Every structure is written in structure tokens, then in C-alpha cells.
Amino acid sequence: MKNIYVEDIGKGFPFVFVHGYLGSSEMWNFQKEFFSKYYRVIIPALPGFGESHNVKSLDSINKMARQIIDLLDQKNIEKFNLIGHSMGGMIVQEITKLIGNRVNKLICFATGSIGEIPGRFETIDETREKLKKDGTEVSFSRVPKKWFVKGDKDKNYYLCKNAVKDVSLETADNALLAMKNWSGKEDLKNIKNETLIIWGDKDISYNFDQVDTLKKNIKNSRLEIFKDCAHNVHLEKPDQFNILVEEFISE
């Protein structure tokens, strides 16, 4: 298996960032710049995505989680803070299920405990059908716009455009299949780690029920809601986002 691309910068306690569907390590640029002053920041690009677009993609959340665990083992990283966005939020829940004793603090951002979400703007199968019918260019111009309140007019939308330019149809479909077939709901009660849940109140990818389920089932958790933000709070209000996360992991 080819090694995935990973940013590894800064010094201090490790902080691992996992991007979401159609993402890349670059999607965390504002966080990398901020947190690398205080922590060792580890930001992989998932197989098939972003800077790892030439690595064969995976079709299950469990396999993606294990790929990141392998990466951390290669780097001899034992304990770390962990954040995941969207599909990456599913992956970090899976990582916590597998090696929760190594996760110091957990951040579940704009995510939920199941992949096939009731009330989503369309079912995953509908997204998959549109992807196959319309192709990557049309689909990738359609989906990321929904992640910002301002759509493709947001000043940081360019990061989404950069992220998708080399993603194949197979990679995109494999990830949709991985999400569709994943549920972590039954495992939430086993998460003992102190957990921060972050959500934007205009997020149409993950509705309030999804983050509320996380909050109610992860015992040691709290929910922070950003007003007038959609799915990409970390790009819409990066400064406030970074301060909130920094206060949580340094408590």
C-alpha cells in the first residue's frame, strides 16, 4: 500500500486532524497555521483525496480509521488530541472505538453517528447516482457550495475547489459507500474521552438531531453551536473556531 500524504509540523503534544468528504489536508490551513505554534500538528490526506489522490481509495470508514492508526504507529505517536470534520468525524469516532485509550481529547465537528442521515438534502444513493450520471466536474461544483452560508462566494471556497481537482469518480463513490454503510451510534456510550462537539446552525449536511445524538450519548461531552455558519465553520469563522478548540484541548 502506498503511503498517504501527511503534513507533520510544529512541536509539542500531537494533534491529529482528519478531513471530510472531498477534502484534503489543505482544508485545515487556518488550523495548521494556528495550532503548529503550540502543538505537533499531524494532517493526513485520506487515500484518493487531495494530496493523496494517487493512492488507492478505501470503501469503509473502518479501513480509513486503520490507515490513520497505522500512520500514527509509524510515527511512534502514542497519545494525541483528535479532531474530525464531517466524514472525518465518523473516522475519528472509529479511531476512538479502536484505540480510545490513546486519544486524549476528541473533537467531533459537523458530523454524526450514522452515515445515512434522515432528512439529508438527498440520500447517499441519490448523490451516488448523480455523481455517476453527471460526472465529477458537475458533482464537485454542486456539493461543496452547500457547505458555506455564502456558497461559492465565500472567500475560502477556493480551498474546496483545490481539494477536488484530482479526485476520481471511484474515490468519491467509495467514500459515499463507506458513509452509507457506517453506523457508530451503538458505540457512542463507550466513548469515555472528553469530547467537544461543534456544529454550525445553518449546516444542511448534518442536522441538529445528529449532533444532539452525539451530545446525549457521549457522557463526557459538550456541544458548541456557531450561529450563521454552515458545514465548514473552520473556514467560515476560523479565528473563533481555533480559539474554541485551543481552549478545549488546553483545559
PDB file of C-alpha atoms in Angstrom:
ATOM      1  CA  MET A   1       0.000   0.000   0.000  1.00  0.00           C
ATOM      2  CA  LYS A   2       1.340   3.426  -0.951  1.00  0.00           C
ATOM      3  CA  ASN A   3       1.893   5.829   1.888  1.00  0.00           C
ATOM      4  CA  ILE A   4      -0.611   8.659   2.135  1.00  0.00           C
ATOM      5  CA  TYR A   5       0.446  12.294   2.169  1.00  0.00           C
ATOM      6  CA  VAL A   6       0.772  13.802   5.631  1.00  0.00           C
ATOM      7  CA  GLU A   7       1.673  17.230   6.974  1.00  0.00           C
ATOM      8  CA  ASP A   8       3.713  16.936  10.167  1.00  0.00           C
ATOM      9  CA  ILE A   9       4.737  20.310  11.549  1.00  0.00           C
ATOM     10  CA  GLY A  10       5.306  22.034  14.879  1.00  0.00           C
ATOM     11  CA  LYS A  11       6.460  20.621  18.185  1.00  0.00           C
ATOM     12  CA  GLY A  12       4.689  19.574  21.340  1.00  0.00           C
ATOM     13  CA  PHE A  13       1.780  17.291  22.136  1.00  0.00           C
ATOM     14  CA  PRO A  14       0.434  15.724  18.899  1.00  0.00           C
ATOM     15  CA  PHE A  15      -2.843  16.984  17.436  1.00  0.00           C
ATOM     16  CA  VAL A  16      -4.314  14.912  14.587  1.00  0.00           C
ATOM     17  CA  PHE A  17      -6.737  16.456  12.047  1.00  0.00           C
ATOM     18  CA  VAL A  18      -8.945  14.311   9.784  1.00  0.00           C
ATOM     19  CA  HIS A  19     -10.674  15.975   6.831  1.00  0.00           C
ATOM     20  CA  GLY A  20     -14.049  15.057   5.377  1.00  0.00           C
ATOM     21  CA  TYR A  21     -15.568  14.001   2.051  1.00  0.00           C
ATOM     22  CA  LEU A  22     -13.965  15.752  -0.954  1.00  0.00           C
ATOM     23  CA  GLY A  23     -11.452  17.303   1.447  1.00  0.00           C
ATOM     24  CA  SER A  24      -7.667  17.496   1.654  1.00  0.00           C
ATOM     25  CA  SER A  25      -5.046  18.386   4.217  1.00  0.00           C
ATOM     26  CA  GLU A  26      -5.142  21.934   2.809  1.00  0.00           C
ATOM     27  CA  MET A  27      -8.700  22.342   4.126  1.00  0.00           C
ATOM     28  CA  TRP A  28      -7.117  22.725   7.586  1.00  0.00           C
ATOM     29  CA  ASN A  29      -4.736  25.532   6.524  1.00  0.00           C
ATOM     30  CA  PHE A  30      -6.023  28.074   9.066  1.00  0.00           C
ATOM     31  CA  GLN A  31      -5.821  25.478  11.832  1.00  0.00           C
ATOM     32  CA  LYS A  32      -2.347  24.309  10.792  1.00  0.00           C
ATOM     33  CA  GLU A  33      -1.016  27.857  10.935  1.00  0.00           C
ATOM     34  CA  PHE A  34      -2.556  28.479  14.381  1.00  0.00           C
ATOM     35  CA  PHE A  35      -2.000  25.170  16.186  1.00  0.00           C
ATOM     36  CA  SER A  36       1.517  24.407  14.908  1.00  0.00           C
ATOM     37  CA  LYS A  37       2.759  27.218  17.154  1.00  0.00           C
ATOM     38  CA  TYR A  38       1.808  25.149  20.211  1.00  0.00           C
ATOM     39  CA  TYR A  39       1.429  21.512  19.095  1.00  0.00           C
ATOM     40  CA  ARG A  40       2.827  18.912  16.754  1.00  0.00           C
ATOM     41  CA  VAL A  41       0.187  19.031  14.033  1.00  0.00           C
ATOM     42  CA  ILE A  42      -0.461  15.863  12.012  1.00  0.00           C
ATOM     43  CA  ILE A  43      -2.743  16.312   8.982  1.00  0.00           C
ATOM     44  CA  PRO A  44      -3.114  13.363   6.597  1.00  0.00           C
ATOM     45  CA  ALA A  45      -4.863  13.463   3.236  1.00  0.00           C
ATOM     46  CA  LEU A  46      -7.090  10.395   3.075  1.00  0.00           C
ATOM     47  CA  PRO A  47      -6.396   7.821   0.319  1.00  0.00           C
ATOM     48  CA  GLY A  48      -7.658   9.078  -3.044  1.00  0.00           C
ATOM     49  CA  PHE A  49      -8.257  12.625  -1.774  1.00  0.00           C
ATOM     50  CA  GLY A  50      -6.308  15.868  -2.085  1.00  0.00           C
ATOM     51  CA  GLU A  51      -2.579  15.337  -1.920  1.00  0.00           C
ATOM     52  CA  SER A  52      -3.106  11.541  -1.672  1.00  0.00           C
ATOM     53  CA  HIS A  53      -5.138  11.422  -4.901  1.00  0.00           C
ATOM     54  CA  ASN A  54      -2.701   8.886  -6.395  1.00  0.00           C
ATOM     55  CA  VAL A  55      -3.249   6.411  -3.510  1.00  0.00           C
ATOM     56  CA  LYS A  56      -5.994   3.810  -3.970  1.00  0.00           C
ATOM     57  CA  SER A  57      -9.155   4.919  -2.175  1.00  0.00           C
ATOM     58  CA  LEU A  58     -10.940   2.944   0.544  1.00  0.00           C
ATOM     59  CA  ASP A  59     -14.604   1.957   0.758  1.00  0.00           C
ATOM     60  CA  SER A  60     -15.085   1.709   4.522  1.00  0.00           C
ATOM     61  CA  ILE A  61     -14.783   4.055   7.494  1.00  0.00           C
ATOM     62  CA  ASN A  62     -13.059   1.297   9.464  1.00  0.00           C
ATOM     63  CA  LYS A  63     -10.334   0.930   6.802  1.00  0.00           C
ATOM     64  CA  MET A  64      -9.796   4.707   6.752  1.00  0.00           C
ATOM     65  CA  ALA A  65      -9.502   4.734  10.552  1.00  0.00           C
ATOM     66  CA  ARG A  66      -6.979   1.888  10.475  1.00  0.00           C
ATOM     67  CA  GLN A  67      -4.932   3.705   7.826  1.00  0.00           C
ATOM     68  CA  ILE A  68      -4.573   6.694  10.168  1.00  0.00           C
ATOM     69  CA  ILE A  69      -3.747   4.442  13.130  1.00  0.00           C
ATOM     70  CA  ASP A  70      -1.008   2.802  11.003  1.00  0.00           C
ATOM     71  CA  LEU A  71       0.350   6.246  10.171  1.00  0.00           C
ATOM     72  CA  LEU A  72       0.461   7.209  13.871  1.00  0.00           C
ATOM     73  CA  ASP A  73       2.168   3.905  14.704  1.00  0.00           C
ATOM     74  CA  GLN A  74       4.802   4.551  12.020  1.00  0.00           C
ATOM     75  CA  LYS A  75       5.488   7.916  13.629  1.00  0.00           C
ATOM     76  CA  ASN A  76       5.577   6.355  17.131  1.00  0.00           C
ATOM     77  CA  ILE A  77       2.791   8.656  18.286  1.00  0.00           C
ATOM     78  CA  GLU A  78       1.165   7.118  21.350  1.00  0.00           C
ATOM     79  CA  LYS A  79      -1.160   9.785  22.809  1.00  0.00           C
ATOM     80  CA  PHE A  80      -2.751  12.592  20.821  1.00  0.00           C
ATOM     81  CA  ASN A  81      -5.676  15.004  20.549  1.00  0.00           C
ATOM     82  CA  LEU A  82      -8.007  14.182  17.669  1.00  0.00           C
ATOM     83  CA  ILE A  83     -10.428  16.187  15.505  1.00  0.00           C
ATOM     84  CA  GLY A  84     -12.548  15.023  12.578  1.00  0.00           C
ATOM     85  CA  HIS A  85     -14.784  17.004  10.235  1.00  0.00           C
ATOM     86  CA  SER A  86     -17.880  15.537   8.549  1.00  0.00           C
ATOM     87  CA  MET A  87     -16.867  12.094   7.189  1.00  0.00           C
ATOM     88  CA  GLY A  88     -13.658  12.662   9.149  1.00  0.00           C
ATOM     89  CA  GLY A  89     -15.861  12.874  12.256  1.00  0.00           C
ATOM     90  CA  MET A  90     -17.004   9.322  11.561  1.00  0.00           C
ATOM     91  CA  ILE A  91     -13.400   8.248  11.117  1.00  0.00           C
ATOM     92  CA  VAL A  92     -12.325   9.747  14.463  1.00  0.00           C
ATOM     93  CA  GLN A  93     -15.224   8.018  16.222  1.00  0.00           C
ATOM     94  CA  GLU A  94     -13.976   4.761  14.696  1.00  0.00           C
ATOM     95  CA  ILE A  95     -10.392   5.512  15.751  1.00  0.00           C
ATOM     96  CA  THR A  96     -11.646   6.166  19.293  1.00  0.00           C
ATOM     97  CA  LYS A  97     -13.546   2.874  19.233  1.00  0.00           C
ATOM     98  CA  LEU A  98     -10.355   1.036  18.218  1.00  0.00           C
ATOM     99  CA  ILE A  99      -7.726   2.851  20.321  1.00  0.00           C
ATOM    100  CA  GLY A 100      -9.668   5.151  22.655  1.00  0.00           C
ATOM    101  CA  ASN A 101      -7.025   4.812  25.380  1.00  0.00           C
ATOM    102  CA  ARG A 102      -4.575   6.683  23.123  1.00  0.00           C
ATOM    103  CA  VAL A 103      -6.938   9.589  22.372  1.00  0.00           C
ATOM    104  CA  ASN A 104      -6.504  12.416  24.868  1.00  0.00           C
ATOM    105  CA  LYS A 105      -9.344  14.751  23.820  1.00  0.00           C
ATOM    106  CA  LEU A 106     -11.796  14.209  20.976  1.00  0.00           C
ATOM    107  CA  ILE A 107     -13.470  16.813  18.766  1.00  0.00           C
ATOM    108  CA  CYS A 108     -16.406  15.761  16.571  1.00  0.00           C
ATOM    109  CA  PHE A 109     -17.039  18.598  14.140  1.00  0.00           C
ATOM    110  CA  ALA A 110     -20.071  18.884  11.823  1.00  0.00           C
ATOM    111  CA  THR A 111     -20.668  15.153  11.966  1.00  0.00           C
ATOM    112  CA  GLY A 112     -22.987  12.473  13.316  1.00  0.00           C
ATOM    113  CA  SER A 113     -23.160   8.874  14.455  1.00  0.00           C
ATOM    114  CA  ILE A 114     -24.583   7.465  11.204  1.00  0.00           C
ATOM    115  CA  GLY A 115     -23.749   7.914   7.544  1.00  0.00           C
ATOM    116  CA  GLU A 116     -27.235   7.630   6.056  1.00  0.00           C
ATOM    117  CA  ILE A 117     -28.902  10.622   7.682  1.00  0.00           C
ATOM    118  CA  PRO A 118     -32.693  11.004   7.762  1.00  0.00           C
ATOM    119  CA  GLY A 119     -33.604  14.444   6.424  1.00  0.00           C
ATOM    120  CA  ARG A 120     -30.340  14.944   4.497  1.00  0.00           C
ATOM    121  CA  PHE A 121     -30.773  17.186   1.444  1.00  0.00           C
ATOM    122  CA  GLU A 122     -30.678  13.952  -0.606  1.00  0.00           C
ATOM    123  CA  THR A 123     -29.997  10.283   0.172  1.00  0.00           C
ATOM    124  CA  ILE A 124     -26.470   8.962  -0.310  1.00  0.00           C
ATOM    125  CA  ASP A 125     -27.724   6.741  -3.134  1.00  0.00           C
ATOM    126  CA  GLU A 126     -29.153   9.828  -4.858  1.00  0.00           C
ATOM    127  CA  THR A 127     -25.772  11.549  -4.505  1.00  0.00           C
ATOM    128  CA  ARG A 128     -24.072   8.438  -5.931  1.00  0.00           C
ATOM    129  CA  GLU A 129     -26.482   8.300  -8.890  1.00  0.00           C
ATOM    130  CA  LYS A 130     -25.958  11.998  -9.666  1.00  0.00           C
ATOM    131  CA  LEU A 131     -22.189  11.504  -9.415  1.00  0.00           C
ATOM    132  CA  LYS A 132     -22.274   8.668 -11.962  1.00  0.00           C
ATOM    133  CA  LYS A 133     -24.745  10.454 -14.263  1.00  0.00           C
ATOM    134  CA  ASP A 134     -23.247  13.958 -14.168  1.00  0.00           C
ATOM    135  CA  GLY A 135     -19.575  13.093 -13.642  1.00  0.00           C
ATOM    136  CA  THR A 136     -17.094  14.540 -11.200  1.00  0.00           C
ATOM    137  CA  GLU A 137     -16.831  18.065 -12.578  1.00  0.00           C
ATOM    138  CA  VAL A 138     -20.557  18.840 -12.282  1.00  0.00           C
ATOM    139  CA  SER A 139     -20.970  16.969  -8.986  1.00  0.00           C
ATOM    140  CA  PHE A 140     -17.931  18.581  -7.373  1.00  0.00           C
ATOM    141  CA  SER A 141     -19.123  22.056  -8.372  1.00  0.00           C
ATOM    142  CA  ARG A 142     -22.552  21.297  -6.886  1.00  0.00           C
ATOM    143  CA  VAL A 143     -21.820  19.705  -3.497  1.00  0.00           C
ATOM    144  CA  PRO A 144     -19.173  21.912  -1.758  1.00  0.00           C
ATOM    145  CA  LYS A 145     -21.269  25.063  -2.335  1.00  0.00           C
ATOM    146  CA  LYS A 146     -23.731  23.680   0.220  1.00  0.00           C
ATOM    147  CA  TRP A 147     -21.018  23.760   2.880  1.00  0.00           C
ATOM    148  CA  PHE A 148     -20.917  27.564   3.164  1.00  0.00           C
ATOM    149  CA  VAL A 149     -23.635  30.059   4.040  1.00  0.00           C
ATOM    150  CA  LYS A 150     -22.316  32.184   1.156  1.00  0.00           C
ATOM    151  CA  GLY A 151     -21.917  29.204  -1.185  1.00  0.00           C
ATOM    152  CA  ASP A 152     -19.122  29.556  -3.760  1.00  0.00           C
ATOM    153  CA  LYS A 153     -18.933  33.291  -2.928  1.00  0.00           C
ATOM    154  CA  ASP A 154     -17.215  32.544   0.401  1.00  0.00           C
ATOM    155  CA  LYS A 155     -13.641  33.827   0.320  1.00  0.00           C
ATOM    156  CA  ASN A 156     -12.303  30.406   1.363  1.00  0.00           C
ATOM    157  CA  TYR A 157     -14.337  28.370  -1.130  1.00  0.00           C
ATOM    158  CA  TYR A 158     -11.156  28.128  -3.260  1.00  0.00           C
ATOM    159  CA  LEU A 159      -9.849  25.517  -0.791  1.00  0.00           C
ATOM    160  CA  CYS A 160     -12.745  23.232  -1.785  1.00  0.00           C
ATOM    161  CA  LYS A 161     -12.000  23.802  -5.477  1.00  0.00           C
ATOM    162  CA  ASN A 162      -8.347  22.912  -4.894  1.00  0.00           C
ATOM    163  CA  ALA A 163      -9.252  19.805  -2.915  1.00  0.00           C
ATOM    164  CA  VAL A 164     -11.401  18.177  -5.595  1.00  0.00           C
ATOM    165  CA  LYS A 165      -9.382  18.829  -8.719  1.00  0.00           C
ATOM    166  CA  ASP A 166      -7.684  15.401  -8.812  1.00  0.00           C
ATOM    167  CA  VAL A 167     -10.352  13.271  -7.094  1.00  0.00           C
ATOM    168  CA  SER A 168     -11.608  10.379  -9.239  1.00  0.00           C
ATOM    169  CA  LEU A 169     -15.181   9.196  -9.575  1.00  0.00           C
ATOM    170  CA  GLU A 170     -14.146   5.898  -7.958  1.00  0.00           C
ATOM    171  CA  THR A 171     -12.704   7.676  -4.903  1.00  0.00           C
ATOM    172  CA  ALA A 172     -15.789   9.856  -4.466  1.00  0.00           C
ATOM    173  CA  ASP A 173     -18.134   6.877  -4.834  1.00  0.00           C
ATOM    174  CA  ASN A 174     -16.095   4.678  -2.477  1.00  0.00           C
ATOM    175  CA  ALA A 175     -16.333   7.347   0.219  1.00  0.00           C
ATOM    176  CA  LEU A 176     -20.104   7.674  -0.250  1.00  0.00           C
ATOM    177  CA  LEU A 177     -20.394   3.897   0.053  1.00  0.00           C
ATOM    178  CA  ALA A 178     -18.223   3.970   3.195  1.00  0.00           C
ATOM    179  CA  MET A 179     -20.509   6.557   4.809  1.00  0.00           C
ATOM    180  CA  LYS A 180     -23.714   4.805   3.735  1.00  0.00           C
ATOM    181  CA  ASN A 181     -22.600   1.528   5.339  1.00  0.00           C
ATOM    182  CA  TRP A 182     -21.299   3.021   8.598  1.00  0.00           C
ATOM    183  CA  SER A 183     -23.012   3.474  11.929  1.00  0.00           C
ATOM    184  CA  GLY A 184     -21.264   4.348  15.174  1.00  0.00           C
ATOM    185  CA  LYS A 185     -24.405   5.004  17.190  1.00  0.00           C
ATOM    186  CA  GLU A 186     -24.122   1.907  19.366  1.00  0.00           C
ATOM    187  CA  ASP A 187     -20.506   2.754  20.197  1.00  0.00           C
ATOM    188  CA  LEU A 188     -21.141   6.293  21.474  1.00  0.00           C
ATOM    189  CA  LYS A 189     -21.867   5.072  25.005  1.00  0.00           C
ATOM    190  CA  ASN A 190     -18.365   3.563  25.101  1.00  0.00           C
ATOM    191  CA  ILE A 191     -16.596   6.860  24.368  1.00  0.00           C
ATOM    192  CA  LYS A 192     -15.112   7.886  27.704  1.00  0.00           C
ATOM    193  CA  ASN A 193     -12.886  10.628  26.285  1.00  0.00           C
ATOM    194  CA  GLU A 194     -13.649  14.261  26.987  1.00  0.00           C
ATOM    195  CA  THR A 195     -15.396  15.345  23.785  1.00  0.00           C
ATOM    196  CA  LEU A 196     -16.216  18.673  22.151  1.00  0.00           C
ATOM    197  CA  ILE A 197     -18.965  18.670  19.509  1.00  0.00           C
ATOM    198  CA  ILE A 198     -19.030  21.608  17.071  1.00  0.00           C
ATOM    199  CA  TRP A 199     -21.853  22.472  14.668  1.00  0.00           C
ATOM    200  CA  GLY A 200     -22.978  25.395  12.526  1.00  0.00           C
ATOM    201  CA  ASP A 201     -26.680  26.189  12.823  1.00  0.00           C
ATOM    202  CA  LYS A 202     -27.046  26.501   9.016  1.00  0.00           C
ATOM    203  CA  ASP A 203     -25.477  23.091   8.306  1.00  0.00           C
ATOM    204  CA  ILE A 204     -27.703  21.169   5.873  1.00  0.00           C
ATOM    205  CA  SER A 205     -25.321  18.192   5.616  1.00  0.00           C
ATOM    206  CA  TYR A 206     -25.772  17.206   9.283  1.00  0.00           C
ATOM    207  CA  ASN A 207     -28.925  18.388  11.008  1.00  0.00           C
ATOM    208  CA  PHE A 208     -29.272  19.212  14.706  1.00  0.00           C
ATOM    209  CA  ASP A 209     -30.573  15.711  15.520  1.00  0.00           C
ATOM    210  CA  GLN A 210     -27.189  14.305  14.506  1.00  0.00           C
ATOM    211  CA  VAL A 211     -25.109  16.456  16.861  1.00  0.00           C
ATOM    212  CA  ASP A 212     -27.753  16.167  19.570  1.00  0.00           C
ATOM    213  CA  THR A 213     -27.442  12.354  19.363  1.00  0.00           C
ATOM    214  CA  LEU A 214     -23.687  12.695  19.904  1.00  0.00           C
ATOM    215  CA  LYS A 215     -24.234  15.034  22.859  1.00  0.00           C
ATOM    216  CA  LYS A 216     -26.828  12.792  24.535  1.00  0.00           C
ATOM    217  CA  ASN A 217     -24.862   9.569  24.126  1.00  0.00           C
ATOM    218  CA  ILE A 218     -21.249  10.606  24.735  1.00  0.00           C
ATOM    219  CA  LYS A 219     -21.204  11.040  28.513  1.00  0.00           C
ATOM    220  CA  ASN A 220     -18.321  13.466  28.872  1.00  0.00           C
ATOM    221  CA  SER A 221     -19.269  15.841  26.037  1.00  0.00           C
ATOM    222  CA  ARG A 222     -20.408  19.357  25.336  1.00  0.00           C
ATOM    223  CA  LEU A 223     -21.932  20.951  22.246  1.00  0.00           C
ATOM    224  CA  GLU A 224     -20.908  24.346  20.852  1.00  0.00           C
ATOM    225  CA  ILE A 225     -23.078  25.870  18.111  1.00  0.00           C
ATOM    226  CA  PHE A 226     -21.829  28.563  15.723  1.00  0.00           C
ATOM    227  CA  LYS A 227     -24.529  30.964  14.568  1.00  0.00           C
ATOM    228  CA  ASP A 228     -24.872  31.756  10.851  1.00  0.00           C
ATOM    229  CA  CYS A 229     -22.372  29.103   9.799  1.00  0.00           C
ATOM    230  CA  ALA A 230     -22.927  26.087   7.601  1.00  0.00           C
ATOM    231  CA  HIS A 231     -20.861  22.899   7.295  1.00  0.00           C
ATOM    232  CA  ASN A 232     -17.404  24.498   7.104  1.00  0.00           C
ATOM    233  CA  VAL A 233     -17.252  26.543  10.316  1.00  0.00           C
ATOM    234  CA  HIS A 234     -13.432  26.175  10.361  1.00  0.00           C
ATOM    235  CA  LEU A 235     -13.287  28.105   7.058  1.00  0.00           C
ATOM    236  CA  GLU A 236     -16.204  30.470   7.679  1.00  0.00           C
ATOM    237  CA  LYS A 237     -15.100  31.636  11.145  1.00  0.00           C
ATOM    238  CA  PRO A 238     -11.560  30.255  11.516  1.00  0.00           C
ATOM    239  CA  ASP A 239     -10.409  32.558  14.317  1.00  0.00           C
ATOM    240  CA  GLN A 240     -13.359  31.825  16.617  1.00  0.00           C
ATOM    241  CA  PHE A 241     -13.152  28.133  15.737  1.00  0.00           C
ATOM    242  CA  ASN A 242      -9.430  27.948  16.572  1.00  0.00           C
ATOM    243  CA  ILE A 243      -9.842  29.766  19.888  1.00  0.00           C
ATOM    244  CA  LEU A 244     -12.681  27.454  20.953  1.00  0.00           C
ATOM    245  CA  VAL A 245     -10.680  24.324  20.095  1.00  0.00           C
ATOM    246  CA  GLU A 246      -7.497  25.643  21.722  1.00  0.00           C
ATOM    247  CA  GLU A 247      -9.351  26.439  24.961  1.00  0.00           C
ATOM    248  CA  PHE A 248     -10.873  22.942  24.969  1.00  0.00           C
ATOM    249  CA  ILE A 249      -7.642  20.999  24.416  1.00  0.00           C
ATOM    250  CA  SER A 250      -5.618  23.129  26.829  1.00  0.00           C
ATOM    251  CA  GLU A 251      -8.137  22.918  29.730  1.00  0.00           C
TER     252      GLU A 251
END
